[in-house]
CSV table of C-alpha atoms in Angstrom, one decimal:
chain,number,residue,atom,x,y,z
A,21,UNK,CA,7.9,-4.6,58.4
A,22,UNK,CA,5.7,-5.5,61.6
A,23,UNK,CA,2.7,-3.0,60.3
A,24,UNK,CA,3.0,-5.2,57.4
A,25,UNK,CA,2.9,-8.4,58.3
A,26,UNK,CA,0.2,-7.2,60.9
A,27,UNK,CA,-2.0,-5.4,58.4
A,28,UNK,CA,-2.3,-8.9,56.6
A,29,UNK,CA,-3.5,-10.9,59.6
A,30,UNK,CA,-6.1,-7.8,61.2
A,31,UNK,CA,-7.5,-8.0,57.9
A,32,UNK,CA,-7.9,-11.4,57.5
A,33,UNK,CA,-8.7,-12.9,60.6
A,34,UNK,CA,-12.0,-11.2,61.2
A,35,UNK,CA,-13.8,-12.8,58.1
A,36,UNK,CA,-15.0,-15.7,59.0
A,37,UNK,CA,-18.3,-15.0,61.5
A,38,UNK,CA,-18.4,-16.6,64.5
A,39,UNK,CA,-21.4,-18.9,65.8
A,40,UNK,CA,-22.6,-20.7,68.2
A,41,UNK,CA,-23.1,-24.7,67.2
A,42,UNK,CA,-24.7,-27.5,69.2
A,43,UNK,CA,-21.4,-29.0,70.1
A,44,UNK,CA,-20.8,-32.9,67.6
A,45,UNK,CA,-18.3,-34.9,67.8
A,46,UNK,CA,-15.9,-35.4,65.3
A,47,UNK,CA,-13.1,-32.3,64.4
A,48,UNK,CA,-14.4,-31.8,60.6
A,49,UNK,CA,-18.2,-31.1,61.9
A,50,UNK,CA,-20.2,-27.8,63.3
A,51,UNK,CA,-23.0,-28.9,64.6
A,52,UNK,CA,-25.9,-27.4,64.4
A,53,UNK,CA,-26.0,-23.7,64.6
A,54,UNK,CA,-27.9,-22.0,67.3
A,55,UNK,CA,-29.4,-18.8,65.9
A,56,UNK,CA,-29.8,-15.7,67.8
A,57,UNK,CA,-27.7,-16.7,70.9
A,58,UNK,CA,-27.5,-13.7,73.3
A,59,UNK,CA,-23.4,-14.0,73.0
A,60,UNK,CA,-23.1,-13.1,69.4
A,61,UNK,CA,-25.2,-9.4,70.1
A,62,UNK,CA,-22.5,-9.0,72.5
A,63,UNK,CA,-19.7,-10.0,70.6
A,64,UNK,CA,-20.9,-8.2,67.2
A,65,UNK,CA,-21.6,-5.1,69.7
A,66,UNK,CA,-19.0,-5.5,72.5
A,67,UNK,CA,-19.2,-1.8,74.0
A,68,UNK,CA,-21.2,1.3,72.7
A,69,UNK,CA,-17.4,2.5,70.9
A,70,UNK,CA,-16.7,-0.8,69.0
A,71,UNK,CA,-17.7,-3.1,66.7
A,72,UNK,CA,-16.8,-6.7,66.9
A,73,UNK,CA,-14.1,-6.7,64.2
A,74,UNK,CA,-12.2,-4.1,66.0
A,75,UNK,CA,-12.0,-6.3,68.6
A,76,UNK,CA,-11.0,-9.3,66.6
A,77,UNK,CA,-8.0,-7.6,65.4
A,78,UNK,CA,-7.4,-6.3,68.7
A,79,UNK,CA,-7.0,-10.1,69.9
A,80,UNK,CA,-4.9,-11.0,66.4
A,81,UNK,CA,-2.2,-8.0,66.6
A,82,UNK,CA,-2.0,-8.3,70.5
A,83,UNK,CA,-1.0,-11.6,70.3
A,84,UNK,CA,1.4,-11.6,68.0
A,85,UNK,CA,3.4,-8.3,69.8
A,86,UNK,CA,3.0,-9.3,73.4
A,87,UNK,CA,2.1,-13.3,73.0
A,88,UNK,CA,-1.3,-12.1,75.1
A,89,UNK,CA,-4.5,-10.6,74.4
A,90,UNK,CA,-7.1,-9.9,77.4
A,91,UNK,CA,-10.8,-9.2,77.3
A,92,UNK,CA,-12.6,-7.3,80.7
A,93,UNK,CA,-15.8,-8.4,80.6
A,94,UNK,CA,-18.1,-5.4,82.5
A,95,UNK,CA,-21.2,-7.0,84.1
A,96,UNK,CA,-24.6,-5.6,85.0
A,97,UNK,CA,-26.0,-5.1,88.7
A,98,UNK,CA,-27.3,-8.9,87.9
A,99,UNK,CA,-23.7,-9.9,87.3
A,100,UNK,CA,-24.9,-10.4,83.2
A,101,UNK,CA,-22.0,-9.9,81.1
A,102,UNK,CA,-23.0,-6.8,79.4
A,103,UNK,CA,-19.4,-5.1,77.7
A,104,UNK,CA,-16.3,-6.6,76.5
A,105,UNK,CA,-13.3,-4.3,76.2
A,106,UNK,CA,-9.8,-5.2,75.6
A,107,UNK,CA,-6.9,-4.7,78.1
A,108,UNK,CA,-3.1,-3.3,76.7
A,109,UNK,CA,-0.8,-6.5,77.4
A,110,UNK,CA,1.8,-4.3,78.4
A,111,UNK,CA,-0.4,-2.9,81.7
A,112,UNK,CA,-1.6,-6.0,82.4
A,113,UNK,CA,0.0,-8.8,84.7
A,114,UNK,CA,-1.4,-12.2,86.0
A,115,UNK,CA,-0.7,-13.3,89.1
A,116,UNK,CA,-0.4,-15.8,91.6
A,117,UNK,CA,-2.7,-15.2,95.0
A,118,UNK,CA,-1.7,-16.5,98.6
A,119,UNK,CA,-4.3,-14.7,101.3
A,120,UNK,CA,-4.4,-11.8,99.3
A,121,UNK,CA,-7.0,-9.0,99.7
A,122,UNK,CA,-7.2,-6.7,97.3
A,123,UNK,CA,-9.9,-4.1,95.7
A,124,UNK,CA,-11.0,-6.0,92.8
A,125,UNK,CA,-13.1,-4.3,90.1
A,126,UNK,CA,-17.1,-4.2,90.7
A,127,UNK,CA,-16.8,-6.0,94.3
A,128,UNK,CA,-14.8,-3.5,96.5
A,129,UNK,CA,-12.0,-5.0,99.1
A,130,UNK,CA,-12.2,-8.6,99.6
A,131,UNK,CA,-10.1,-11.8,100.1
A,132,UNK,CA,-9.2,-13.4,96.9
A,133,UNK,CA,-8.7,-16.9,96.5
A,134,UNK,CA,-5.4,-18.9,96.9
A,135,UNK,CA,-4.2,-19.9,93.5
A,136,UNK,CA,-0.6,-20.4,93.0
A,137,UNK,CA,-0.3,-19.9,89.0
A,138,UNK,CA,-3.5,-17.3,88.3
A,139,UNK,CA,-5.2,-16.1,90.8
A,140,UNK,CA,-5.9,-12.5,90.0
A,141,UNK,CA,-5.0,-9.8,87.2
A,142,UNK,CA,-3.3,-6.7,87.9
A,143,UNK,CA,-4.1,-3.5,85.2
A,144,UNK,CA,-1.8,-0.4,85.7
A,145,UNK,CA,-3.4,2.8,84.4
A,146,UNK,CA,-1.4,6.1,84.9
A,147,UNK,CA,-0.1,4.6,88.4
A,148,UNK,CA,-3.7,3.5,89.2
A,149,UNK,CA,-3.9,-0.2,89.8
A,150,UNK,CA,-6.6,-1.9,89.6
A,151,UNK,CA,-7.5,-5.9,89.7
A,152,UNK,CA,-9.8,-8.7,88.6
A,153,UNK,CA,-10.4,-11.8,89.5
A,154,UNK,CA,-10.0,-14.8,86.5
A,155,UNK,CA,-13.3,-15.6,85.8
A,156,UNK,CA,-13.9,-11.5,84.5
A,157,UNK,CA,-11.1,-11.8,81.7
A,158,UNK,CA,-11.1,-13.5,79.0
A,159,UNK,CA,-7.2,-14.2,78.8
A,160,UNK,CA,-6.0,-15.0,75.1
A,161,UNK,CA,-2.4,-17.1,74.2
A,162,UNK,CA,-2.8,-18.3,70.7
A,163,UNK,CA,0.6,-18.5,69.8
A,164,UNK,CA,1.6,-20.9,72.7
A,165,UNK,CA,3.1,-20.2,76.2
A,166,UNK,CA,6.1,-18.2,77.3
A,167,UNK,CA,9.0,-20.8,78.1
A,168,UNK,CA,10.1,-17.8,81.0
A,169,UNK,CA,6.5,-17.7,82.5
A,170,UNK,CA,3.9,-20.3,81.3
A,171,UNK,CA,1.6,-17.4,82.5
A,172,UNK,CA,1.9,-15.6,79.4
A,173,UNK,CA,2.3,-16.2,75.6
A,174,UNK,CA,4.9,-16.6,73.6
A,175,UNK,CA,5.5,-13.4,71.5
A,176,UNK,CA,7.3,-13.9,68.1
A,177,UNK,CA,7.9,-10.2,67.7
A,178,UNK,CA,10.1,-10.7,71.3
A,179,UNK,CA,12.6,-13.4,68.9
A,180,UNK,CA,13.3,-10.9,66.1
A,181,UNK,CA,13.6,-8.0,68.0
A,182,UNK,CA,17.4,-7.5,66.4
A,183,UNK,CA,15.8,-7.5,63.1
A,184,UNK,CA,13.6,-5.0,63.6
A,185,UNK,CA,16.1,-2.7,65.1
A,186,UNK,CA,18.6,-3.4,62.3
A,187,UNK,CA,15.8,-2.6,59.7
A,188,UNK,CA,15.4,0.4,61.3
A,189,UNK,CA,19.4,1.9,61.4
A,190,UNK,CA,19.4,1.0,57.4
A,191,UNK,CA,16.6,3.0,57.2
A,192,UNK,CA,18.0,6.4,59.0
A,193,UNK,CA,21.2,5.3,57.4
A,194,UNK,CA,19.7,5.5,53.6
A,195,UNK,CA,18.0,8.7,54.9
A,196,UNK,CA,20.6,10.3,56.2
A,197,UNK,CA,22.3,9.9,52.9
A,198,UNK,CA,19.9,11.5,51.0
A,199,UNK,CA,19.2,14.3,53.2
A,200,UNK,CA,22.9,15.4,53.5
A,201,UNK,CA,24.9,13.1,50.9
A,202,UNK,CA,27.2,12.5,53.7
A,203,UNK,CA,30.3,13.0,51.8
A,204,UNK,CA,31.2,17.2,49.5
A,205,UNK,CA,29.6,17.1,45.7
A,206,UNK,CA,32.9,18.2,44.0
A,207,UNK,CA,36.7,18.5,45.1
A,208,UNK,CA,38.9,21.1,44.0
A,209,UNK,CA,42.5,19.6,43.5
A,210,UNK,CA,45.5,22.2,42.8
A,211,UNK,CA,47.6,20.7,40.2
A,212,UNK,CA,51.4,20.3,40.7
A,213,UNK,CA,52.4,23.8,40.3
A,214,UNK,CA,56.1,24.9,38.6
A,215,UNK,CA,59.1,25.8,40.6
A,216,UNK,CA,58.5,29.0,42.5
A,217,UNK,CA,54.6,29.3,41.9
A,218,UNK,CA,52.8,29.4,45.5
A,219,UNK,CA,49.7,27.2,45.9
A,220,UNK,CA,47.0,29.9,46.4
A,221,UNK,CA,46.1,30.7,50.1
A,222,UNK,CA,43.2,30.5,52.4
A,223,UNK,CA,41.2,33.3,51.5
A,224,UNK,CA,41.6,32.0,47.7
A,225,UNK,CA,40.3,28.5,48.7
A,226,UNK,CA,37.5,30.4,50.6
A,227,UNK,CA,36.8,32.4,47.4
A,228,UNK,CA,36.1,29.5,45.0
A,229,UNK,CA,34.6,27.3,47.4
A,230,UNK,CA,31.8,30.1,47.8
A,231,UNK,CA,32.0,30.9,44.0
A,232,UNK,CA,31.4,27.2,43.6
A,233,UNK,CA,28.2,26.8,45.7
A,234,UNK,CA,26.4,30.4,44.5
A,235,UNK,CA,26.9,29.2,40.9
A,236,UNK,CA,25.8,25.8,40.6
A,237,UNK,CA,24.4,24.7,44.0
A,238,UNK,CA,20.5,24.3,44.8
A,239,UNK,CA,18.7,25.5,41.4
A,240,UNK,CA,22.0,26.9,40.1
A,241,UNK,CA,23.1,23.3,38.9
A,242,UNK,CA,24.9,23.0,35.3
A,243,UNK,CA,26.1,27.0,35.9
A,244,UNK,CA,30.0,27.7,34.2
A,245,UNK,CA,32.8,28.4,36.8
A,246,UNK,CA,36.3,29.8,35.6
A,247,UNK,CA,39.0,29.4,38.0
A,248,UNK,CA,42.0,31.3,38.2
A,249,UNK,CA,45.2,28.8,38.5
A,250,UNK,CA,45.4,25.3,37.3
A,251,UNK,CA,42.3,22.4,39.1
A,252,UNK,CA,41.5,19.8,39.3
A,253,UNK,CA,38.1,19.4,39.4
A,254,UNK,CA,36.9,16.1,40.7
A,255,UNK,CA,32.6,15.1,41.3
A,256,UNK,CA,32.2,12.8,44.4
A,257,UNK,CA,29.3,10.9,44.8
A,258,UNK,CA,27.5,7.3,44.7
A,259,UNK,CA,25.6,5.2,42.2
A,260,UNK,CA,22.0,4.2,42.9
A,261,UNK,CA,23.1,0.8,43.0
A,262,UNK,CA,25.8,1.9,45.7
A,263,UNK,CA,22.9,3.6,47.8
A,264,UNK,CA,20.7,0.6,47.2
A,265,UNK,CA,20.3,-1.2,50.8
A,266,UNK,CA,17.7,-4.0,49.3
A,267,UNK,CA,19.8,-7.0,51.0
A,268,UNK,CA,19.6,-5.5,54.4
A,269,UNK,CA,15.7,-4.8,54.5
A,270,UNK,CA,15.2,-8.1,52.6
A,271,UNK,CA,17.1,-10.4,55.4
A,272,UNK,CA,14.7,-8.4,58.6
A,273,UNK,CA,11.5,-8.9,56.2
A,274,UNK,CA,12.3,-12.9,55.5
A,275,UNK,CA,12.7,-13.4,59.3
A,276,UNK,CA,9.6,-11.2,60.9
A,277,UNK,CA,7.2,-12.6,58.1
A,278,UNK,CA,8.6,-16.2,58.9
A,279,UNK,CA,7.8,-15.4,62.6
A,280,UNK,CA,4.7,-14.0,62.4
A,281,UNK,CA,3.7,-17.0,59.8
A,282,UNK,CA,2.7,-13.9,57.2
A,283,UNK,CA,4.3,-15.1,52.9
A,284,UNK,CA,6.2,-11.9,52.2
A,285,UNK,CA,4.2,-11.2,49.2
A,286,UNK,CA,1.3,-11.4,50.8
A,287,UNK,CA,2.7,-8.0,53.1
A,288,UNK,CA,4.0,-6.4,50.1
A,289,UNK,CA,7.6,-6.9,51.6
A,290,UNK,CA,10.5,-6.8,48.5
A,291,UNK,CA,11.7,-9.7,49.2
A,292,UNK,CA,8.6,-11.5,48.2
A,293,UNK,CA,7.6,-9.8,45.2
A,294,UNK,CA,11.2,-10.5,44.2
A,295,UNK,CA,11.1,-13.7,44.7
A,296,UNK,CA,7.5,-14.2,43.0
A,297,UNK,CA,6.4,-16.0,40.1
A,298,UNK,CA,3.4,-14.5,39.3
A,299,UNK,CA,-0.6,-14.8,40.7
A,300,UNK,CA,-0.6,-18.4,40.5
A,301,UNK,CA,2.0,-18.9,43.1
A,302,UNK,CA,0.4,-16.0,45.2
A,303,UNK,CA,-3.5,-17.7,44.6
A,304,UNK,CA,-1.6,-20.8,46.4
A,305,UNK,CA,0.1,-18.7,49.3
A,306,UNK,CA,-3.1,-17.6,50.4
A,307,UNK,CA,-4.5,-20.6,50.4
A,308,UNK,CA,-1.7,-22.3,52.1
A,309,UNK,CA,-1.5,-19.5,54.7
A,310,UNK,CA,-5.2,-19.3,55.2
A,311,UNK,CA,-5.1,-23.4,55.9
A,312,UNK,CA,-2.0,-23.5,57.7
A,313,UNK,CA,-2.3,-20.2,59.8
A,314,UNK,CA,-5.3,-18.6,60.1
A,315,UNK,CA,-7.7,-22.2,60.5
A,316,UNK,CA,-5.4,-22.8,63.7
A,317,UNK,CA,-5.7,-19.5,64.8
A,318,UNK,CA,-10.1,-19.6,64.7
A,319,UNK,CA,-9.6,-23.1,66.4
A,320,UNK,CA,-7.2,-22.3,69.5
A,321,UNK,CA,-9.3,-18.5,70.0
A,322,UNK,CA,-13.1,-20.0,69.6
A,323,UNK,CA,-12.2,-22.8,72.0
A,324,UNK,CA,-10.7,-19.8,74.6
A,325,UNK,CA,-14.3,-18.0,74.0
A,326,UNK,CA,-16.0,-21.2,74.4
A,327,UNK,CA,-13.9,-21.9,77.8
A,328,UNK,CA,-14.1,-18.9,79.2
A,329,UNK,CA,-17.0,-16.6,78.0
A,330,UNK,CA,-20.0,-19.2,76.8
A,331,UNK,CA,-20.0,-21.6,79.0
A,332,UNK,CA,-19.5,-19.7,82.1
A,333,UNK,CA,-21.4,-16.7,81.4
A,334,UNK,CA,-24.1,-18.2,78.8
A,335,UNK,CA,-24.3,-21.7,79.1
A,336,UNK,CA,-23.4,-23.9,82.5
A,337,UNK,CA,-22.7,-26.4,80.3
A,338,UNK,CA,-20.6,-28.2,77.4
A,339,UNK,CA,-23.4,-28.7,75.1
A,340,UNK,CA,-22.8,-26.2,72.8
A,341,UNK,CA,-19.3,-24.1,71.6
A,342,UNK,CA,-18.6,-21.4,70.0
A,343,UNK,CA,-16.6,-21.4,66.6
A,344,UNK,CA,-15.8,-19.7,63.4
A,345,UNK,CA,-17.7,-20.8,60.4
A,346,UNK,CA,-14.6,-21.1,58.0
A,347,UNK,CA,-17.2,-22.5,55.6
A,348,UNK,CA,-17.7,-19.5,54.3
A,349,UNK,CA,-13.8,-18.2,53.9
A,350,UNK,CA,-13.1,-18.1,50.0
A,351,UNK,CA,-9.6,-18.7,50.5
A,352,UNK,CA,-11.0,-22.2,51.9
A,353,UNK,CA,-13.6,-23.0,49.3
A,354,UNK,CA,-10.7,-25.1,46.6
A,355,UNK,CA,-10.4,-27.0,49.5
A,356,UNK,CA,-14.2,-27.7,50.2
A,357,UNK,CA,-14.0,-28.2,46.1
A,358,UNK,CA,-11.8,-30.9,46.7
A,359,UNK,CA,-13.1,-32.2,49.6
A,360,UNK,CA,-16.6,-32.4,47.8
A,361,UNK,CA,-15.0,-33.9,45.1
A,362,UNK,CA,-14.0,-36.6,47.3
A,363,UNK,CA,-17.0,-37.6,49.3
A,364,UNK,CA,-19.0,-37.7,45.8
A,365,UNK,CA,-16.5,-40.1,44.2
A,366,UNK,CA,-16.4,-42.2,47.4
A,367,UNK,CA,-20.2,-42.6,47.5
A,368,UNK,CA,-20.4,-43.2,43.9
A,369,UNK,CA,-17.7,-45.5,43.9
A,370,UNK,CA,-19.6,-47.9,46.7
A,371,UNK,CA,-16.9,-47.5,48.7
A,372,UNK,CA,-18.5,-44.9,52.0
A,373,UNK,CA,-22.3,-44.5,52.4
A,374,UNK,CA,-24.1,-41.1,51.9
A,375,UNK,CA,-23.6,-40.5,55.2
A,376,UNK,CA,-20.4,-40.8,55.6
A,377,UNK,CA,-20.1,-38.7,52.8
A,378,UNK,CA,-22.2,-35.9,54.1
A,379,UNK,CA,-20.3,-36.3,57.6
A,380,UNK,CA,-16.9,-35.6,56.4
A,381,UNK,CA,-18.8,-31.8,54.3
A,382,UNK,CA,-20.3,-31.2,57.7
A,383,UNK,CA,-24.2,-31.7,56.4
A,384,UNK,CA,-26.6,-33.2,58.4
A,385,UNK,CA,-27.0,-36.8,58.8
A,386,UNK,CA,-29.6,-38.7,59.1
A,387,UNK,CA,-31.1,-42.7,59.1
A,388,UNK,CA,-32.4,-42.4,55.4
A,389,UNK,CA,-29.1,-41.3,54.6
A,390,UNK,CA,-27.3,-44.8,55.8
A,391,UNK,CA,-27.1,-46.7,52.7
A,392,UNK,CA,-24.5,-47.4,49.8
A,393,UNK,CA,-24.9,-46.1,45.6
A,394,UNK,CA,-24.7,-49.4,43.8
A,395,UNK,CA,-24.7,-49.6,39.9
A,396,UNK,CA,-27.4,-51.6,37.5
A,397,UNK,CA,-24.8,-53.6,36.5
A,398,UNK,CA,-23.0,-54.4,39.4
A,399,UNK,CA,-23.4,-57.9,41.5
A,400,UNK,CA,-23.0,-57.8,45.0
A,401,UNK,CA,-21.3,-60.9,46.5
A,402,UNK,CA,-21.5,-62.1,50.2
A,403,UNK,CA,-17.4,-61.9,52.1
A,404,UNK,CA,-18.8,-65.8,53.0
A,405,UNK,CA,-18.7,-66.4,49.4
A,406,UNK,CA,-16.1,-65.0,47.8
A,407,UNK,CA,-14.1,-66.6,50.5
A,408,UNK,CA,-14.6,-70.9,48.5
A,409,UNK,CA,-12.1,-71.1,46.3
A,410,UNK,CA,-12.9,-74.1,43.8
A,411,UNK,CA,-11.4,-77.5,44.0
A,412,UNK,CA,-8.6,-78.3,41.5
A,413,UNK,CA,-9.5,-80.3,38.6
A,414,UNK,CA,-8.6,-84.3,38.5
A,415,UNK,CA,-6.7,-85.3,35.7
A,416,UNK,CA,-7.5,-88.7,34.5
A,417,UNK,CA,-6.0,-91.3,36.0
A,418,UNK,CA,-3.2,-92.8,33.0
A,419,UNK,CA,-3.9,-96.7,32.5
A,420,UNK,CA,-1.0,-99.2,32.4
A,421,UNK,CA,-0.2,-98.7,28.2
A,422,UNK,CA,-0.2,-94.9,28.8
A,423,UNK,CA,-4.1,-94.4,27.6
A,424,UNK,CA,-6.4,-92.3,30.1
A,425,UNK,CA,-8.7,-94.2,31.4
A,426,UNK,CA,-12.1,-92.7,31.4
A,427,UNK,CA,-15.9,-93.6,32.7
A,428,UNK,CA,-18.6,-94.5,30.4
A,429,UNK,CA,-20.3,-91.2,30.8
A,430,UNK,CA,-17.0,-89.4,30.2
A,431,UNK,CA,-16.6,-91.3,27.4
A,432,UNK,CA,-20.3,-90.4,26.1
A,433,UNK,CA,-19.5,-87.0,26.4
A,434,UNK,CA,-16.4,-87.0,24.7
A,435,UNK,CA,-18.7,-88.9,21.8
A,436,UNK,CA,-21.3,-86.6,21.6
């Protein structure tokens, strides 16, 4: 069930590329990107054994088993980051420093700095420890923080642990079945025998119990057996529907794809193909789960590469960030459809300028494009204006014997 669910996300999560923009403000908008930024060689190469997708899932499927994901980041005689290799969560322990001195990695025994949440990283190899200091990892929680120790993530694997187990027993449980039936293939019942007539003894039971199994056991099945005395013969065994443990695997696949954020069909688990009502629905899950799952997931991890591998180690400063182009996701492009869609009928409709428009797509915006698509026909009318309202007619003034009196000019008008 957790390969599964896993497979989907280390699949997924590494196709968007990652860039680095000239940081803008505003959430929808990438800035401008920065081509050929020394970073992306080393995150598309991170070591001479990896490419940067391995890596990527790596960070995805670490996450979700332990709640953490660590990069070490191996630096030249210069102190240029020059490798990125990933950590195992479970060797790997942050820690709080109070006039420590330890041998950290690349610097030899020194005195590390007080710091009473993180102040160092310990990594246990084979009973070897060895330590680095917090500005050499790269220290991924995605998924939020452990409520036990803020100093690690929150793994959802951790919460349906039971699940996992159960799923497990059902599965040696349905084996075992198979493998051994669990319970004899036929039963040989001596029938109520007259007055004085002995039931037959052991040997005789022996007899036609091995009679039974050398005639139609293994290969032998369907064979004729003739039995001396009066059986019953009686065939033990179970449906397929008895055998069938669906309902146990479906209720551990429901809960770890609902933890893990992964639509059941999407992991091929039963209980979503089940539950399925054909591609449509599925076209939509993937949208939905690429939107609501994997988007968050770029944002929280580029920001953590941002924080604490291209600004400190590329940059100096905030200028610029790092971040996944999910421009180019096709899950995400009915969404840039619609999004287009709107921008276009908002300009078109008077009601945003072109580049407002081009804002919200993330294009490039510039004076020229600060002004609003009017049509031939239409009147523009000052807020000043529109804001007179008319005076209300005067009716006549009626004279004494109920005739209006009117002006001689009224009067001329009424006679022409």
């Amino acid at each position: 069930m957790v390969v599964g669910a896993l497979n989907v996300l280390k699949t997924r999560f590494p196709e968007p590329p990652g860039k680095v923009f000239e940081k803008e403000e505003g959430p929808e908008l990438f800035g401008e990107e920065v081509p050929e930024h020394p970073m992306m060689d080393l995150l598309d190469h991170p070591n001479q054994h990896m490419l940067g997708e391995e890596l990527y899932q790596y960070l995805v499927a670490s996450a979700h088993i332990s709640g953490d994901a660590y990069w070490i980041k191996n630096r030249s005689a210069s102190g240029r980051v020059v490798e990125l290799w990933p950590m195992l969560p479970n060797l790997t322990e942050p820690l709080p420093t109070k006039g420590l001195i330890a041998n950290v990695h690349g610097q030899g025994q020194i005195r590390v700095d007080d710091d009473p949440f993180i102040g160092i990283y310990r990594y246990t190899m084979n009973g070897i420890e060895t330590y680095f200091l917090p500005e050499d990892i790269v220290h991924f929680r995605p998924l939020g923080l452990d409520s036990e120790d803020l100093r690690h993530g929150f793994s959802p694997i951790r919460s349906v642990l039971r699940e996992i187990v159960g799923d497990e027993a059902a599965s040696q449980f349905q084996t075992a079945l198979l493998k051994n039936m669990g319970f004899p293939g036929l039963v040989f019942s001596p029938k109520v025998l007259p007055e004085g007539v002995e039931y037959p003894g052991e040997p005789a039971a022996e007899e036609i119990k091995s009679k039974a199994n050398e005639e139609f056991g293994g290969h032998r099945r369907g064979g004729t057996l003739v039995l001396r005395g009066p059986f019953d013969v009686n065939v033990v065994g179970m449906s397929p529907e008895q055998l069938d443990l669906r309902t146990a695997h479906f209720h551990g696949e429901e809960r770890v794809a609902s933890v893990l954020g992964v639509p059941a069909v999407l992991a091929g688990f039963g209980a979503g193909i089940e539950s399925s009502s054909g591609k449509s629905e599925t076209v939509e899950l993937i949208r939905d789960f690429t939107s609501g799952k994997l988007v968050p997931l770029w944002r929280i991890c580029g920001a953590r590469i941002t924080e604490s591998l291209l600004i400190p180690d590329f940059e100096g400063d905030r200028k610029r960030r790092f971040s996944f182009d999910t421009r180019s996701v096709k899950a995400l492009q009915e969404n840039r459809k619609d999004a287009v869609e709107s921008a276009v009928a908002s300009y078109q409709g008077g009601i945003a300028t072109r580049g407002e428009g081009r804002s919200v797509l993330g294009l490039e915006v510039t004076e020229a494009d600060d002004i609003f698509l009017m049509g031939a026909t239409m009147v523009t009318v000052p807020r000043d204006e529109t804001d007179e309202t008319p005076d209300p007619a005067v009716p006549p003034v009626p004279s004494r014997n109920g005739e209006a009196e009117l002006s001689e000019e009224e009067l001329a008008d009424l006679a022409s």
